[in-house]
XYZ file of C-alpha atoms in Angstrom:
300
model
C 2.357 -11.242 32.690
C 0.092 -11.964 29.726
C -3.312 -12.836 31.134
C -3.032 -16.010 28.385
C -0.397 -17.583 31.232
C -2.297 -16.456 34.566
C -3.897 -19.909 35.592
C -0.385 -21.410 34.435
C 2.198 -23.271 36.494
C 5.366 -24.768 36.201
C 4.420 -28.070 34.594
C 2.032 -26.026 31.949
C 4.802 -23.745 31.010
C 7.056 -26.335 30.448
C 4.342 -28.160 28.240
C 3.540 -24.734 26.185
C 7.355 -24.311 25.613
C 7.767 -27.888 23.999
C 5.175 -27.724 21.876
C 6.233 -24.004 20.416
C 9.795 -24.518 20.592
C 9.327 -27.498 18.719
C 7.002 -26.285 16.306
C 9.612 -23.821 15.876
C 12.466 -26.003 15.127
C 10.665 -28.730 13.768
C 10.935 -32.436 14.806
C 14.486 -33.225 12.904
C 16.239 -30.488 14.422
C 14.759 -30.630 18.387
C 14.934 -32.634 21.215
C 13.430 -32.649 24.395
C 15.408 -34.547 27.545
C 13.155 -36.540 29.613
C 13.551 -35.461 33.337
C 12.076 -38.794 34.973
C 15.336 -40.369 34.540
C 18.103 -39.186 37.051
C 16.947 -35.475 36.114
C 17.845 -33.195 33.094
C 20.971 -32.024 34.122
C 19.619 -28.570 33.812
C 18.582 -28.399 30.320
C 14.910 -29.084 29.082
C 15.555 -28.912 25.079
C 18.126 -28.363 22.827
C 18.390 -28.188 18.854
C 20.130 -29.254 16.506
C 21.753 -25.627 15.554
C 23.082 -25.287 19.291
C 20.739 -24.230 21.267
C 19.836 -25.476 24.974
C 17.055 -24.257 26.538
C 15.713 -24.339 30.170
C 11.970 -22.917 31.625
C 10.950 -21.574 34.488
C 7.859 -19.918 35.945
C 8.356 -17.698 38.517
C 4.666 -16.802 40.731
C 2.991 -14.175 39.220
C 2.474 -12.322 42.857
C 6.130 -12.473 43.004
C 7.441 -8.597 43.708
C 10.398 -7.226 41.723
C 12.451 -7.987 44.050
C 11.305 -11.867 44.991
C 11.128 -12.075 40.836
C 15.262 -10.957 40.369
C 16.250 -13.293 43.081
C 14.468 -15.977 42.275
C 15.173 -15.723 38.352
C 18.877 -15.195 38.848
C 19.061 -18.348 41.230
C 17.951 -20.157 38.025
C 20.630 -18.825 35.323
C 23.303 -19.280 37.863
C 22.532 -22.785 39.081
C 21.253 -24.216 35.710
C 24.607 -22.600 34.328
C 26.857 -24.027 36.516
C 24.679 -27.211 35.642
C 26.453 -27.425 32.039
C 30.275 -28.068 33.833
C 28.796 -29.892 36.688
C 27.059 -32.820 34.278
C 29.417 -31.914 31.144
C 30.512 -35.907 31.158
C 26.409 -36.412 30.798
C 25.502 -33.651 28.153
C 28.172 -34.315 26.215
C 26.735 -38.076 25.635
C 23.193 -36.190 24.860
C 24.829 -33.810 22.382
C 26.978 -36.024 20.412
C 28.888 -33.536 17.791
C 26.281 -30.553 18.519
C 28.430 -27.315 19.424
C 26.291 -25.173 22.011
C 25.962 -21.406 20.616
C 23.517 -20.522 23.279
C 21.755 -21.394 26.564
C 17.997 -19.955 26.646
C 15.796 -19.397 29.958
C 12.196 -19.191 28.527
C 10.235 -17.094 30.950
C 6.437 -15.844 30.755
C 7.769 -12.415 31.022
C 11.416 -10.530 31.550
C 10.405 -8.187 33.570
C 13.829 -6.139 34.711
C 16.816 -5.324 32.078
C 18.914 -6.202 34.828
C 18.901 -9.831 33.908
C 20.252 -9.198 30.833
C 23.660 -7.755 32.437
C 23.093 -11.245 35.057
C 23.337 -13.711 32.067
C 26.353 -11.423 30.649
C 28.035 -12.251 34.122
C 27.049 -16.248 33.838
C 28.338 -16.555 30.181
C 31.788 -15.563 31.120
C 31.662 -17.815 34.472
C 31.112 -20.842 32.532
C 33.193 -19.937 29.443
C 36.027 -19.807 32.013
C 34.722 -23.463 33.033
C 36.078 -24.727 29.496
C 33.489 -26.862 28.906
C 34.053 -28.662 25.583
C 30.728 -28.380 24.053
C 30.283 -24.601 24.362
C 31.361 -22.672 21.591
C 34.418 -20.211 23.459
C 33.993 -17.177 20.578
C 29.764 -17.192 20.274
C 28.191 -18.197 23.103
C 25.806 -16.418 24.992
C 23.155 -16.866 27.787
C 19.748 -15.151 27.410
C 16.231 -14.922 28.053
C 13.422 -15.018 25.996
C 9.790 -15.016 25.923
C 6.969 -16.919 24.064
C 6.927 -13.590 22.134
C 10.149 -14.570 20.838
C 8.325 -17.140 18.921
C 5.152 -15.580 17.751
C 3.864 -18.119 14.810
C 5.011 -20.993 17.201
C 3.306 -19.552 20.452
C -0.119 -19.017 18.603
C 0.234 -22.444 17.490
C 1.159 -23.882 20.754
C -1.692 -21.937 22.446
C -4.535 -23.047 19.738
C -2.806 -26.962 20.049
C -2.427 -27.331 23.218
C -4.273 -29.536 25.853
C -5.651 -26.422 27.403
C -8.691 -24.990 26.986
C -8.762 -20.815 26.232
C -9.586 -19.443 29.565
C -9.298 -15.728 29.194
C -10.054 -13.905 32.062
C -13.355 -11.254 31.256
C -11.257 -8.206 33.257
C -13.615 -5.731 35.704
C -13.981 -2.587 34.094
C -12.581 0.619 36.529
C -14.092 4.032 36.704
C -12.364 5.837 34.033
C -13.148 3.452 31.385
C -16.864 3.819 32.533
C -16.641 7.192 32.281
C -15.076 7.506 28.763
C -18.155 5.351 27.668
C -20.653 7.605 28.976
C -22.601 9.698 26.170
C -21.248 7.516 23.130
C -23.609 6.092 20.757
C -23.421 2.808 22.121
C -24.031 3.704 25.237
C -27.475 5.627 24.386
C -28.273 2.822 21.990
C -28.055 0.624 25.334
C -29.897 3.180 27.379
C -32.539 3.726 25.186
C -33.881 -0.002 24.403
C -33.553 -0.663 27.777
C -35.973 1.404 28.970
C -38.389 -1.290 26.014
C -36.479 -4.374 26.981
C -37.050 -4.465 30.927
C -39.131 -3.302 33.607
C -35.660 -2.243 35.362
C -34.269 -0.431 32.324
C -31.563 1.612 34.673
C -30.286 -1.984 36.208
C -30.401 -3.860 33.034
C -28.673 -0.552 31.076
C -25.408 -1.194 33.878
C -25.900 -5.142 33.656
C -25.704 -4.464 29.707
C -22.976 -1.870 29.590
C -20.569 -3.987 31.841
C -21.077 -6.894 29.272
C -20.448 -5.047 26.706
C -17.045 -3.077 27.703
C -15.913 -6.797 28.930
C -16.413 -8.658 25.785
C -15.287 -5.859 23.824
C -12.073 -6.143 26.104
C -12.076 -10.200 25.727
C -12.025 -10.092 22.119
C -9.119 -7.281 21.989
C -6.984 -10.108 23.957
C -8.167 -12.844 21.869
C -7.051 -11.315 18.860
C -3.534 -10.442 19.892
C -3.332 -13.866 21.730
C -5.098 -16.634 20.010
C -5.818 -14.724 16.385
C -6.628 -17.921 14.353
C -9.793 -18.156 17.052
C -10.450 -14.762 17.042
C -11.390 -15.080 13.344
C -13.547 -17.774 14.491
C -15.082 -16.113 17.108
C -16.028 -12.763 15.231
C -17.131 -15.253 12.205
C -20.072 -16.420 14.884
C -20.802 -13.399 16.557
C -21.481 -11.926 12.985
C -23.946 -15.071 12.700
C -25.478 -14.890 16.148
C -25.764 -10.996 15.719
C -27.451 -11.831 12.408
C -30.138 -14.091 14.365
C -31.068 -11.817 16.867
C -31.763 -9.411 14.610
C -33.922 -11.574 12.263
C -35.437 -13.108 15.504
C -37.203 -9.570 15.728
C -38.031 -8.864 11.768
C -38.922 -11.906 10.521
C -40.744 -13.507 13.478
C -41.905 -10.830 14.926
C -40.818 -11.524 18.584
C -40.936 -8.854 20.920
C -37.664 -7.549 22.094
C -38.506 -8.297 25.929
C -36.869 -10.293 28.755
C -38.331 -13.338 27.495
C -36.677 -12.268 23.875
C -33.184 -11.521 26.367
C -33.608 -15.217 27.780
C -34.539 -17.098 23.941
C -31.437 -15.516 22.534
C -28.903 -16.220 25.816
C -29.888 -19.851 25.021
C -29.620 -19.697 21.446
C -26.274 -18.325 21.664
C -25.040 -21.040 23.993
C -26.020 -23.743 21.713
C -24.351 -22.230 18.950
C -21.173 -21.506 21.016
C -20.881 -24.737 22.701
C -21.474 -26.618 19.355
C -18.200 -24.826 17.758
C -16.346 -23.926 20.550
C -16.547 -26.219 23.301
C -13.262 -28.091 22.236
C -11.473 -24.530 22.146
C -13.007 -22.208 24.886
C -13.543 -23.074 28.777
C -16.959 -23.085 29.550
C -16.397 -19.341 31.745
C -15.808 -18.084 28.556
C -18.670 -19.485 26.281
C -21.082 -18.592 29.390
C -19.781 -14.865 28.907
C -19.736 -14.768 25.350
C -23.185 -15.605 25.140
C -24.651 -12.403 26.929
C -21.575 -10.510 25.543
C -22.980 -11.052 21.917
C -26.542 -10.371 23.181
C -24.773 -6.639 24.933
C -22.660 -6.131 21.556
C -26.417 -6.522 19.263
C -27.857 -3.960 21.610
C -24.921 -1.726 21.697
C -23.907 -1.282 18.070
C -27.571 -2.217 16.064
C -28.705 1.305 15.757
C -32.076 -0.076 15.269
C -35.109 2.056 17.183
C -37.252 -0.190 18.925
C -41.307 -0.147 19.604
């Protein structure tokens, strides 16, 4: 599962999906059924060019087999749903002609639910339910990445904050890093920066391979922020660096400790209506790992 979804549940999915399905369909063509009332009769949304959609989250720490069972108990009793309450979804639809019925799942993780739905269309096209369309209707699943514009915007609207987990880094990755130019660069002004230069070169190089990581899932998730984000770390990078040539601090733990906090003001200022406050903590020794990393600059 995308790690944008891992602190989701049932009653955030549901959320996301309305706000990017109707982003995608706009407000004249969508409608969402209220299920306070009596229930939903097994439909969430549906749109004005025949569509009916349903959500579901199954748990993440479901296995494969826990995940097929409990997916496919979905399609088939939400799909029985549309005979069951036809008198009631009828009234909802007025003259709309269903063309499809939707599960919108985090993730499809088998292809074996795609030959499932095949068997649930033709159970309840044999229903003869007046509303579905007999010659084009079909039952599927999709995926936020369905709706890629919409999901960013859902994602960057939404009520909740960005929470991106900062991911441990395993052995192999630590061992690809060994001997690049970043990670002398971090080695080197180390040994200038702190009086523990080998424990503040790991502390360092850990920050750096997880922000470098955060930022790779920022961009592919929530790309509008990204921009932000590398727009600021270009600024606080900027800082650190004049911090050093134009004032003439000393690049020391005390320097390390001046810059974490100017970085958290800056961060907090912009981003505190956007980002979690995990995340803005990280960020703010990521940027000062990234400047030490990548600025090539010797120090004395």
């Amino acid at each position: 599962m995308s790690d944008i979804f891992f602190n989701f549940d049932g009653t955030k999915w549901e959320k996301f999906c309305e706000k990017m399905m109707r982003h995608h369909y706009t407000q004249p063509y969508f409608t969402s059924v209220p299920a306070d009332d009596r229930g939903d009769c097994g439909l969430e949304f549906f749109t004005r060019d025949g569509s009916i959609f349903q959500c579901y989250f199954p748990d993440p720490q479901y296995s494969m087999a826990e995940y097929k069972k409990h997916v496919q108990k979905k399609i088939r009793t939400d799909i029985m749903k549309l005979k069951k309450y036809e008198p009631e979804i009828k009234k909802f639809l007025d003259d709309i002609v269903i063309k499809q019925w939707v599960l919108l799942l985090p993730e499809n993780r088998t292809k074996d639910m795609i030959s499932y739905c095949n068997t649930y269309k033709k159970k309840i096209l044999l229903e003869n339910v007046s509303y579905i369309h007999s010659a084009d209707f079909t039952v599927k699943i999709e995926t936020a990445d369905s709706y890629p514009s919409s999901k960013s915007y859902a994602l960057k609207y939404g009520d909740e904050l960005i929470n991106l987990p900062f991911k441990q880094i395993d052995e192999s990755v630590l061992n690809n890093f060994k001997d690049s130019s970043f990670e002398k660069n971090i080695t080197r002004k180390s040994k200038f920066i702190s009086n523990k230069p080998e424990n503040f070169a790991n502390s360092m190089t850990g920050k750096y391979l997880k922000i470098t990581n955060y930022l790779e899932d920022l961009r592919f998730n929530y790309p509008d922020t990204y921009q932000e984000i590398e727009e600021c770390g270009r600024m606080l990078l900027g800082k650190m660096q004049d911090l050093i040539d134009i004032e003439g601090m000393s690049p020391d733990v005390r320097f390390i400790t001046a810059v974490r906090d100017q970085n958290e003001k800056e961060i907090t200022e912009i981003f505190s209506t956007i980002i979690s406050k995990f995340n803005r903590s990280e960020l703010s020794y990521g940027y000062i790992a990234k400047w030490i990393a990548e600025c090539n600059m010797d120090f004395e």
